[in-house]
Short mmCIF file of C-alpha atoms and ligand atoms in Angstrom, two decimals:
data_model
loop_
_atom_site.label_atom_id
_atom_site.label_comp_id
_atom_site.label_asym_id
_atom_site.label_seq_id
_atom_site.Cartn_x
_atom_site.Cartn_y
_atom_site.Cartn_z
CA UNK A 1 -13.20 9.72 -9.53
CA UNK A 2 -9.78 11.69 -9.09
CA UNK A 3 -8.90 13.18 -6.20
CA UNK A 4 -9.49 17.06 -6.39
CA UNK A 5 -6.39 17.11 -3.83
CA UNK A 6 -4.11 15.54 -6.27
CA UNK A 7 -1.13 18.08 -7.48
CA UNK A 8 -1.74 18.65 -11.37
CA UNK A 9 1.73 17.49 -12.19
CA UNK A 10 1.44 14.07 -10.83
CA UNK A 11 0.97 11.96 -13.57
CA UNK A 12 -2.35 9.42 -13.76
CA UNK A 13 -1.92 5.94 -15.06
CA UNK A 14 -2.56 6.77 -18.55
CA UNK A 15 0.06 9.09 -18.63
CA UNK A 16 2.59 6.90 -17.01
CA UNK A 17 2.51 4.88 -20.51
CA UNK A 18 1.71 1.30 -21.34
CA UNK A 19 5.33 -0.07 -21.01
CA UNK A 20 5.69 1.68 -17.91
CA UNK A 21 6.69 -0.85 -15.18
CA UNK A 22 5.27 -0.89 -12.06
CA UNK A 23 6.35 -0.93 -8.29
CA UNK A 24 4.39 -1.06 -4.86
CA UNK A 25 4.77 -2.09 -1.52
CA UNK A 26 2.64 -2.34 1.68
CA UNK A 27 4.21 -3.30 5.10
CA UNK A 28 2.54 -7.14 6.13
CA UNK A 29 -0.10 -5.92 8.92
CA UNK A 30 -1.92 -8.90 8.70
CA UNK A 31 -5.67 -9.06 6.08
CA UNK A 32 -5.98 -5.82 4.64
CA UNK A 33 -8.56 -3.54 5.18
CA UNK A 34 -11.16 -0.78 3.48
CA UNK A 35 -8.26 1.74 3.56
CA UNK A 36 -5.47 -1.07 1.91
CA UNK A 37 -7.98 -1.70 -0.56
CA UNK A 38 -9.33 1.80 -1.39
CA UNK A 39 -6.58 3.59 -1.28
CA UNK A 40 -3.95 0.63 -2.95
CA UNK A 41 -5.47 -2.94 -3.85
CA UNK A 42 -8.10 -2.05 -6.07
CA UNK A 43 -5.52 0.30 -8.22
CA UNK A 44 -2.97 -2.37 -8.43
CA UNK A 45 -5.24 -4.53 -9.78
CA UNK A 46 -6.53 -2.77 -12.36
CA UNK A 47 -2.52 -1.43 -13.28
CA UNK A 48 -1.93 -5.62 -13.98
CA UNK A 49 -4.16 -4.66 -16.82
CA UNK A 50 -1.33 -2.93 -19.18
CA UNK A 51 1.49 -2.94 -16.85
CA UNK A 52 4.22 -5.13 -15.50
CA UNK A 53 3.97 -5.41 -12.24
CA UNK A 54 5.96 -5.57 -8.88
CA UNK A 55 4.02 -5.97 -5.74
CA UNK A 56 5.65 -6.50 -2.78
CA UNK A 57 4.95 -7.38 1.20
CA UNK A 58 7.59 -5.12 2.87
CA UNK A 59 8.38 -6.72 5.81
CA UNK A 60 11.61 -5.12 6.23
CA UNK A 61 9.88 -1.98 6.78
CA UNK A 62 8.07 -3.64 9.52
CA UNK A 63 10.90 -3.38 11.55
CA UNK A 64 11.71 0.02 12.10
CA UNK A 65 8.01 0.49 13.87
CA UNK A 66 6.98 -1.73 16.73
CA UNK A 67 6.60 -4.87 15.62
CA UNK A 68 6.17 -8.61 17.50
CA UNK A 69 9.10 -11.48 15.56
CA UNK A 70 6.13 -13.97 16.52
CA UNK A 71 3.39 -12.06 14.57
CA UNK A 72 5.03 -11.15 11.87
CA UNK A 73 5.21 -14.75 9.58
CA UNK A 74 1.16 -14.49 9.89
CA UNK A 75 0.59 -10.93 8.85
CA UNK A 76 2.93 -11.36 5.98
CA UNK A 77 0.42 -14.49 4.71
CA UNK A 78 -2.53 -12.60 6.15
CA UNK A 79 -1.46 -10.06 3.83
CA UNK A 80 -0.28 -12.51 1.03
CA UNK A 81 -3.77 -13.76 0.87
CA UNK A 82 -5.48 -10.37 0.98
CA UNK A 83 -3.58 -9.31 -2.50
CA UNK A 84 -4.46 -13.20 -3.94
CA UNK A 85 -8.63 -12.62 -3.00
CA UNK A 86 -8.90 -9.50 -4.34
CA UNK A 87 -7.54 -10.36 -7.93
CA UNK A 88 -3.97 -9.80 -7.50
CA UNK A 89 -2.78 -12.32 -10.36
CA UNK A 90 0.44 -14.36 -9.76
CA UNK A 91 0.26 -15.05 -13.86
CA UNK A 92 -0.25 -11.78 -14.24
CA UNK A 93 1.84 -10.05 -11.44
CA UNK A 94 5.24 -10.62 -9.42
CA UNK A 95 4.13 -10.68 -6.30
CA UNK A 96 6.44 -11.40 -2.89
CA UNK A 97 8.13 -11.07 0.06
CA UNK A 98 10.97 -8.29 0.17
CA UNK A 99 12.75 -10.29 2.73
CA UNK A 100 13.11 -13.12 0.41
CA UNK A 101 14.91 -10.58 -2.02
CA UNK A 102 18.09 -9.81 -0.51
CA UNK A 103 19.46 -7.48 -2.89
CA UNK A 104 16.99 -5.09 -1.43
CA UNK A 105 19.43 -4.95 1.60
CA UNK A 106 21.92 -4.71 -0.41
CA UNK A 107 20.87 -2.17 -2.84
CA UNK A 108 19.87 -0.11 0.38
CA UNK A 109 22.81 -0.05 1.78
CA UNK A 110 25.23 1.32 -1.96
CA UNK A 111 22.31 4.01 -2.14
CA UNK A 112 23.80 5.21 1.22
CA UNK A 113 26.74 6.37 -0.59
CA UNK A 114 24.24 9.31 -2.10
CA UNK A 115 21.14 9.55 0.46
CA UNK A 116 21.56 12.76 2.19
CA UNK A 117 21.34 12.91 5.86
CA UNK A 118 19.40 16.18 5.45
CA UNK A 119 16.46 15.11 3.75
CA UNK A 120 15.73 11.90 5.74
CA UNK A 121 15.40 14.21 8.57
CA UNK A 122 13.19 16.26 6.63
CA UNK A 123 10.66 13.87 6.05
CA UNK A 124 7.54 14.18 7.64
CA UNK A 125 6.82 10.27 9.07
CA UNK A 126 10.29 10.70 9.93
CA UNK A 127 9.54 13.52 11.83
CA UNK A 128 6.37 11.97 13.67
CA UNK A 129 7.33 8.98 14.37
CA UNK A 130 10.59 9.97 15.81
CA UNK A 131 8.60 12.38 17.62
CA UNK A 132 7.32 10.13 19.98
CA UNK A 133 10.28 8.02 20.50
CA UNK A 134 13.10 8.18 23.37
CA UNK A 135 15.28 6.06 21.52
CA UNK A 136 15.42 6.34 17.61
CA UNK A 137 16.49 3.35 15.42
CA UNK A 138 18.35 4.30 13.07
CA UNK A 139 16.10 1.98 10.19
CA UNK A 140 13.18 4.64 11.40
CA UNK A 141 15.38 6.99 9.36
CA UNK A 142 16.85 5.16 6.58
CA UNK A 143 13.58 3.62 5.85
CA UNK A 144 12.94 5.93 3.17
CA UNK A 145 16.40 4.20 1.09
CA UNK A 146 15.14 0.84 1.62
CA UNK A 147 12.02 2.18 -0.23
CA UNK A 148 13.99 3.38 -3.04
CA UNK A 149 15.89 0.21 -3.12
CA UNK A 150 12.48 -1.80 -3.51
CA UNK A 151 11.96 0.35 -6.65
CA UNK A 152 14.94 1.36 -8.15
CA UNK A 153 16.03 -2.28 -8.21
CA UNK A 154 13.21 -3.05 -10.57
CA UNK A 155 14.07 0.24 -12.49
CA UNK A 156 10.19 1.32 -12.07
CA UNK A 157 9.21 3.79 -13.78
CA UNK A 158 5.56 3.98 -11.70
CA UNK A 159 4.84 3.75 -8.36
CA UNK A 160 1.02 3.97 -7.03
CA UNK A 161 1.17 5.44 -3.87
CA UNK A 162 -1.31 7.18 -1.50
CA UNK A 163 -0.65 11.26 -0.49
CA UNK A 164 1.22 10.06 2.13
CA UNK A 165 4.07 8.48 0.22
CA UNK A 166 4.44 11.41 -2.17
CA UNK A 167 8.19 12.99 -0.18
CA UNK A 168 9.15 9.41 0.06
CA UNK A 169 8.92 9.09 -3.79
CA UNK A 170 10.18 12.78 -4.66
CA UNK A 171 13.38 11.39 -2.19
CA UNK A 172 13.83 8.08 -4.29
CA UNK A 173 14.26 10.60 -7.46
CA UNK A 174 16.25 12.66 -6.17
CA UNK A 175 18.38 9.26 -5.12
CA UNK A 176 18.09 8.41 -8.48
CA UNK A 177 19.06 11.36 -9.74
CA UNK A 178 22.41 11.74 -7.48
CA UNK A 179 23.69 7.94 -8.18
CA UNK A 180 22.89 8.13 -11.90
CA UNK A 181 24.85 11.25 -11.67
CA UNK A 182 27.66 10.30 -9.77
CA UNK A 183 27.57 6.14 -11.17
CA UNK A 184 26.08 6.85 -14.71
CA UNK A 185 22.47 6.41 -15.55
CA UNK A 186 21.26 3.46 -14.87
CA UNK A 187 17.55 4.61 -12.68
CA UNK A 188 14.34 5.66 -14.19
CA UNK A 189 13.67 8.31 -11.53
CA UNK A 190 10.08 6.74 -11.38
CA UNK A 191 6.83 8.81 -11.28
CA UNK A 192 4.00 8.67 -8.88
CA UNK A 193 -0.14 7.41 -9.72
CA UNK A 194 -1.92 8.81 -6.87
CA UNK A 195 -4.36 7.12 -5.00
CA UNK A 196 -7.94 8.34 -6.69
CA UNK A 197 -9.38 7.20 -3.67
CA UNK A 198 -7.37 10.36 -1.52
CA UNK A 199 -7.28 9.18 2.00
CA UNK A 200 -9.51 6.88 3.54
CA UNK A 201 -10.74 7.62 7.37
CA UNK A 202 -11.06 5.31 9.73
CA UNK A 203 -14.38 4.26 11.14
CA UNK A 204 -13.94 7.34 13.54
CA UNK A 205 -14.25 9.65 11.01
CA UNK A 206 -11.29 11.27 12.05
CA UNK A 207 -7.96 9.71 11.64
CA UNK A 208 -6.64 7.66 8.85
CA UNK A 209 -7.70 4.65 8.51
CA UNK A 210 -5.06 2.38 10.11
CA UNK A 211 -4.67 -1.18 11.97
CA UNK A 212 -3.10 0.78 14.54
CA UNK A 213 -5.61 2.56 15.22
CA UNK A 214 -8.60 -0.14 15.70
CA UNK A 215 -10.61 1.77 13.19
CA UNK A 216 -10.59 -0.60 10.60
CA UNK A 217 -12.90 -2.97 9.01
CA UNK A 218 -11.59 -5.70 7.53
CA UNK A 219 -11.92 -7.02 4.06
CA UNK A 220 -12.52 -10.69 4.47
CA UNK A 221 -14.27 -10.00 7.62
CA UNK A 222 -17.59 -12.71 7.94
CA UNK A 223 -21.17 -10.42 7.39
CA UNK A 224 -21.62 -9.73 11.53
CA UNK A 225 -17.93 -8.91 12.10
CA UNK A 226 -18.19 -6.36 9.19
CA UNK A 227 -21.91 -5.24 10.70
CA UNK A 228 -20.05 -5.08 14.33
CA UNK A 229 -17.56 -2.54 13.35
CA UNK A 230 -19.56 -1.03 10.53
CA UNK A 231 -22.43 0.03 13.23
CA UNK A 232 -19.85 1.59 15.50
CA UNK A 233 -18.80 4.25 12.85
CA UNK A 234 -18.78 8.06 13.72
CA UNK A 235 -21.38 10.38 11.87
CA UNK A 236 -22.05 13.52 10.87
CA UNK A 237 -21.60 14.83 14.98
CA UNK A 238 -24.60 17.07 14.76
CA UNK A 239 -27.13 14.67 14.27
CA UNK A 240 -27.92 13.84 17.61
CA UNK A 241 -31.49 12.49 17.10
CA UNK A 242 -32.36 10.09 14.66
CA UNK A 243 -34.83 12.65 12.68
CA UNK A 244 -32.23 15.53 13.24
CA UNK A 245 -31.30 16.54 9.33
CA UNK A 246 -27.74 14.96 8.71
CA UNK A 247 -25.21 16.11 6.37
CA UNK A 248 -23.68 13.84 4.13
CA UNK A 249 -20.63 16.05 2.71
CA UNK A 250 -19.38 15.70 6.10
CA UNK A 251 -20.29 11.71 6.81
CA UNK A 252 -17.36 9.56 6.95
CA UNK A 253 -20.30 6.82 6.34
CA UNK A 254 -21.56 8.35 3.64
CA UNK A 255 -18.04 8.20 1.92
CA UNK A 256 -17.75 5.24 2.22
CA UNK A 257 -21.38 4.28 0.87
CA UNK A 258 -20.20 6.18 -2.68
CA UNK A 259 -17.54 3.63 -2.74
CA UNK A 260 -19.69 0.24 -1.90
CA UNK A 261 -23.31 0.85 -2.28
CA UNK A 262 -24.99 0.57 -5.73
CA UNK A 263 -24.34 4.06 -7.42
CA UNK A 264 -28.30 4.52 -7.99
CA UNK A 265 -29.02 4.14 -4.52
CA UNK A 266 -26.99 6.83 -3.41
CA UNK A 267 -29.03 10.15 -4.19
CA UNK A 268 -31.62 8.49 -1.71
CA UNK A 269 -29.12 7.82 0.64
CA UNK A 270 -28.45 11.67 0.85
CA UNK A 271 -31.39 12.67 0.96
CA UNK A 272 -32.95 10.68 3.40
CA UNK A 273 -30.33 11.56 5.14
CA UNK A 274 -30.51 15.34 4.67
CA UNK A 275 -34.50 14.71 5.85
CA UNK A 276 -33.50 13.10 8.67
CA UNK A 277 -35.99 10.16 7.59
CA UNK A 278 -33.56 7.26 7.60
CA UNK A 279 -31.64 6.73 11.01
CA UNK A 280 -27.73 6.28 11.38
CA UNK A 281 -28.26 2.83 12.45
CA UNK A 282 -30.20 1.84 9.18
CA UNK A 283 -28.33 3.47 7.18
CA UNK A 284 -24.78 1.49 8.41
CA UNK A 285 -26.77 -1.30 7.89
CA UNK A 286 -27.10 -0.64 4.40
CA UNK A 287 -23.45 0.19 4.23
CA UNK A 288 -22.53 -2.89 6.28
CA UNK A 289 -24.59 -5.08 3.57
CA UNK A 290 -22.96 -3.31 0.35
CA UNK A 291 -19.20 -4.04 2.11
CA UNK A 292 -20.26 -7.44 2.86
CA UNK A 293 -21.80 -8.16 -0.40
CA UNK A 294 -18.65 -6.54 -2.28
CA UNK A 295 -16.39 -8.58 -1.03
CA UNK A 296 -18.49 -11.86 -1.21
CA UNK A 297 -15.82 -13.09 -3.72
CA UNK A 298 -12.78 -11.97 -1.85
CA UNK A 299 -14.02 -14.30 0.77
CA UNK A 300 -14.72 -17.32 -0.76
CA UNK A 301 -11.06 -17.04 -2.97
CA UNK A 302 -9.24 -16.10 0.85
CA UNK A 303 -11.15 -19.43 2.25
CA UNK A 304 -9.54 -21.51 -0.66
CA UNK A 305 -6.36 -20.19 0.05
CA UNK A 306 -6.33 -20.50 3.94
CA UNK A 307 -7.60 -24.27 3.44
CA UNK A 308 -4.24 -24.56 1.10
CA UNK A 309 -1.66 -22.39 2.42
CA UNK A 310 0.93 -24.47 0.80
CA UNK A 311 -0.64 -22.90 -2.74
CA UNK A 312 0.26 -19.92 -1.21
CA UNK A 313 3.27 -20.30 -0.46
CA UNK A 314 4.34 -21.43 -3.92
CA UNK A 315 2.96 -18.46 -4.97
CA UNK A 316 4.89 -15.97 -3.26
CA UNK A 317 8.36 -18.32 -3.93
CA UNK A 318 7.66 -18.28 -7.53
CA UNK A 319 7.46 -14.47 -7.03
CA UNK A 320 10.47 -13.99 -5.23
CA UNK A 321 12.59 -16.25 -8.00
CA UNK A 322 11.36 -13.90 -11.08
CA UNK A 323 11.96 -11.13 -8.59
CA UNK A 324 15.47 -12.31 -7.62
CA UNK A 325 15.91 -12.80 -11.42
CA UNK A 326 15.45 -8.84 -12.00
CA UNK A 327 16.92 -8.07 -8.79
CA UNK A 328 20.12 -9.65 -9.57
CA UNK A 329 20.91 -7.75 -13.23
CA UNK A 330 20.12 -4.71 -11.25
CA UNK A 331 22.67 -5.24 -8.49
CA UNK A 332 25.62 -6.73 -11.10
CA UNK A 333 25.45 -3.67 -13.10
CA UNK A 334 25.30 -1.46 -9.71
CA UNK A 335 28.45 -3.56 -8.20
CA UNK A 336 30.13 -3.00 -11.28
CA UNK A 337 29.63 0.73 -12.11
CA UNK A 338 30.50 1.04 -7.76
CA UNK A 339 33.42 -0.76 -7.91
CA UNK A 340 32.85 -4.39 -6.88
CA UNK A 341 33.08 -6.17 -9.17
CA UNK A 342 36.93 -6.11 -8.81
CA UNK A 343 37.28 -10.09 -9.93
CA UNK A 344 35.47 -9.43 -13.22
CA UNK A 345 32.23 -10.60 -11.82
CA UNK A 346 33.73 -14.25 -10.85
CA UNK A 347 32.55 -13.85 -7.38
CA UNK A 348 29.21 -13.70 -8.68
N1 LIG B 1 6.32 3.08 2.79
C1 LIG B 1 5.19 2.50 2.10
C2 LIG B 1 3.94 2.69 2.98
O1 LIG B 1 4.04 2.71 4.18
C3 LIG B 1 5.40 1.04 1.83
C4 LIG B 1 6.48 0.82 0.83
C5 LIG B 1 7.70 0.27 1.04
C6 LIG B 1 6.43 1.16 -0.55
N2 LIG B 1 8.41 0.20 -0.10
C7 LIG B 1 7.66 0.76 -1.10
C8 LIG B 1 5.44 1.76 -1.33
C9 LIG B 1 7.94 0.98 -2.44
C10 LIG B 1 5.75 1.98 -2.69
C11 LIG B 1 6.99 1.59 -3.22
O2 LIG B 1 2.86 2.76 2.45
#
């Protein structure tokens, strides 16, 4: 399914190329959701296929948005264990904590020498969530050259991102492109694969789906949790009565049925819908048993790992030491070709 929004000269995973290496981060906001999974998960774990690849919990992103020091250690393994159920591979995959990396810091802060001022302010979360602020940390604007530090420090050459990440990629190339200039080349300005799954509404049918915006439904949620948000889901507005004629190009729920529910049940699904001979309420319930059912494995692997979190701990410390290993070759030759490494590298 690609997404008939997508810009033609994005690349796709095949044309990224086999020996392409692979970057992606999502900020720790506890067990991922239908919108983590649609629009991200499921594409990284098919990309561990026939790529090497980075994934990373970006809790140093956290930061700049409101954020609770008490909370955060749990929605980093919340998170942690979302990537594990769903297939993330830890043979497979590098997979950690970007705080436990801390040449990401450091990288950040040498790419300041060539991150113009102009274009952070450009940038359109910048611009919205500065928006709404009377005080703006200054991490709300320079979190777009921490993100090209998490990939440029792996020299990835692809980064799957959703639409929403797109300026914040173009930025890291053009930060590529002005230190490899100034420094030498040393950065793959890395290329985008976009989301096929385009953006994923909430359960409102409205906004994007997002934690912060309670319209979620989690992915290792137990069968009546899933049923108790799934039946709460906005429909198509103009079906007021439950044999009113419904129309499912404009259902958030039927979206999301194309996505979970057994393709050769879905012509029926429109058109009982269209007919106005299957109810809302039944027909969440069949959505609510497809989610439930597709993620029966996710929850069984996430119940292993919660009753040993120590496994998953090693996991992500094993993750951060191969990362650390890459991290560090990066960050020699970047001290070097900047300058610093005025002892010959003996402080190192
Ligand atoms: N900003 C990304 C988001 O909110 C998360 C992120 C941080 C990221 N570093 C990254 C994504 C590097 C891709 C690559 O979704």
């Amino acid at each position: 399914m690609a997404d008939p929004s997508a810009a033609t000269e994005q690349p796709t995973s095949g044309e990224a190329g086999a020996a392409s290496r692979v970057f992606s981060g999502m900020q720790p906001s506890g067990e991922a959701h239908l919108g983590n999974y649609l629009g991200a998960l499921r594409q990284w774990v098919r990309l561990q296929d026939d790529h090497e690849c980075f994934f990373c919990i970006v809790d140093q992103h956290a930061i700049t948005g409101e954020f609770s020091p008490d909370e955060l250690p749990t929605r980093v393994f919340d998170l942690a264990v979302s990537f594990l159920a769903v297939g993330l591979d830890p043979e497979r995959s590098t997979i950690f904590v970007q705080s436990d990396v801390a040449e990401h810091t450091e990288l950040a802060w040498l790419l300041n020498a060539v991150a113009p001022v102009g274009e952070l302010e450009r940038m359109t979360q910048y611009k919205d969530k500065s928006a709404r602020l009377e005080s703006i940390p200054a991490g709300l604007l320079n979190y777009p050259i921490l993100q090209a530090a998490d990939i440029l420090l792996y020299r990835a050459t692809a980064v799957p991102v959703g639409e929403d990440q797109l300026q914040h990629l173009e930025l890291t190339r053009e930060i590529a492109r002005r230190w490899n200039g100034r420094f030498g080349s040393l950065f793959p300005e890395p290329q985008p694969i976009l989301s096929e799954a385009g953006r994923i509404l909430g359960l409102d049918g409205n906004a994007k789906m997002s934690k912060s915006l309670d319209n979620t439904v989690g992915i290792l949620a137990e069968p009546d949790e899933v049923w108790g948000r799934v039946r709460t889901a906005v429909t198509d507005p103009q079906r007021v009565r439950r044999d009113d004629p419904g129309r499912p190009e404009v259902c958030n729920v039927f979206t999301l049925h194309k996505h979970f529910t057994d393709p050769e049940r879905i012509p029926d699904i429109a058109q009982q819908c269209r007919a106005g001979t299957r109810g809302c309420v039944e027909c969440k319930k069949i959505l609510s048993d497809s989610i439930v059912d597709h993620f029966s494995g996710a929850r069984a692997r996430a119940a292993e790992l919660r009753a040993d979190p120590d496994q998953v701990y090693r996991i992500l410390e094993e993750g951060a030491e191969r990362a650390r290993r890459e991290a560090r070759s990066t960050i020699r030759e970047v001290r070097e070709r900047m300058g610093m490494d005025w002892a010959g590298g003996r402080s190192r």
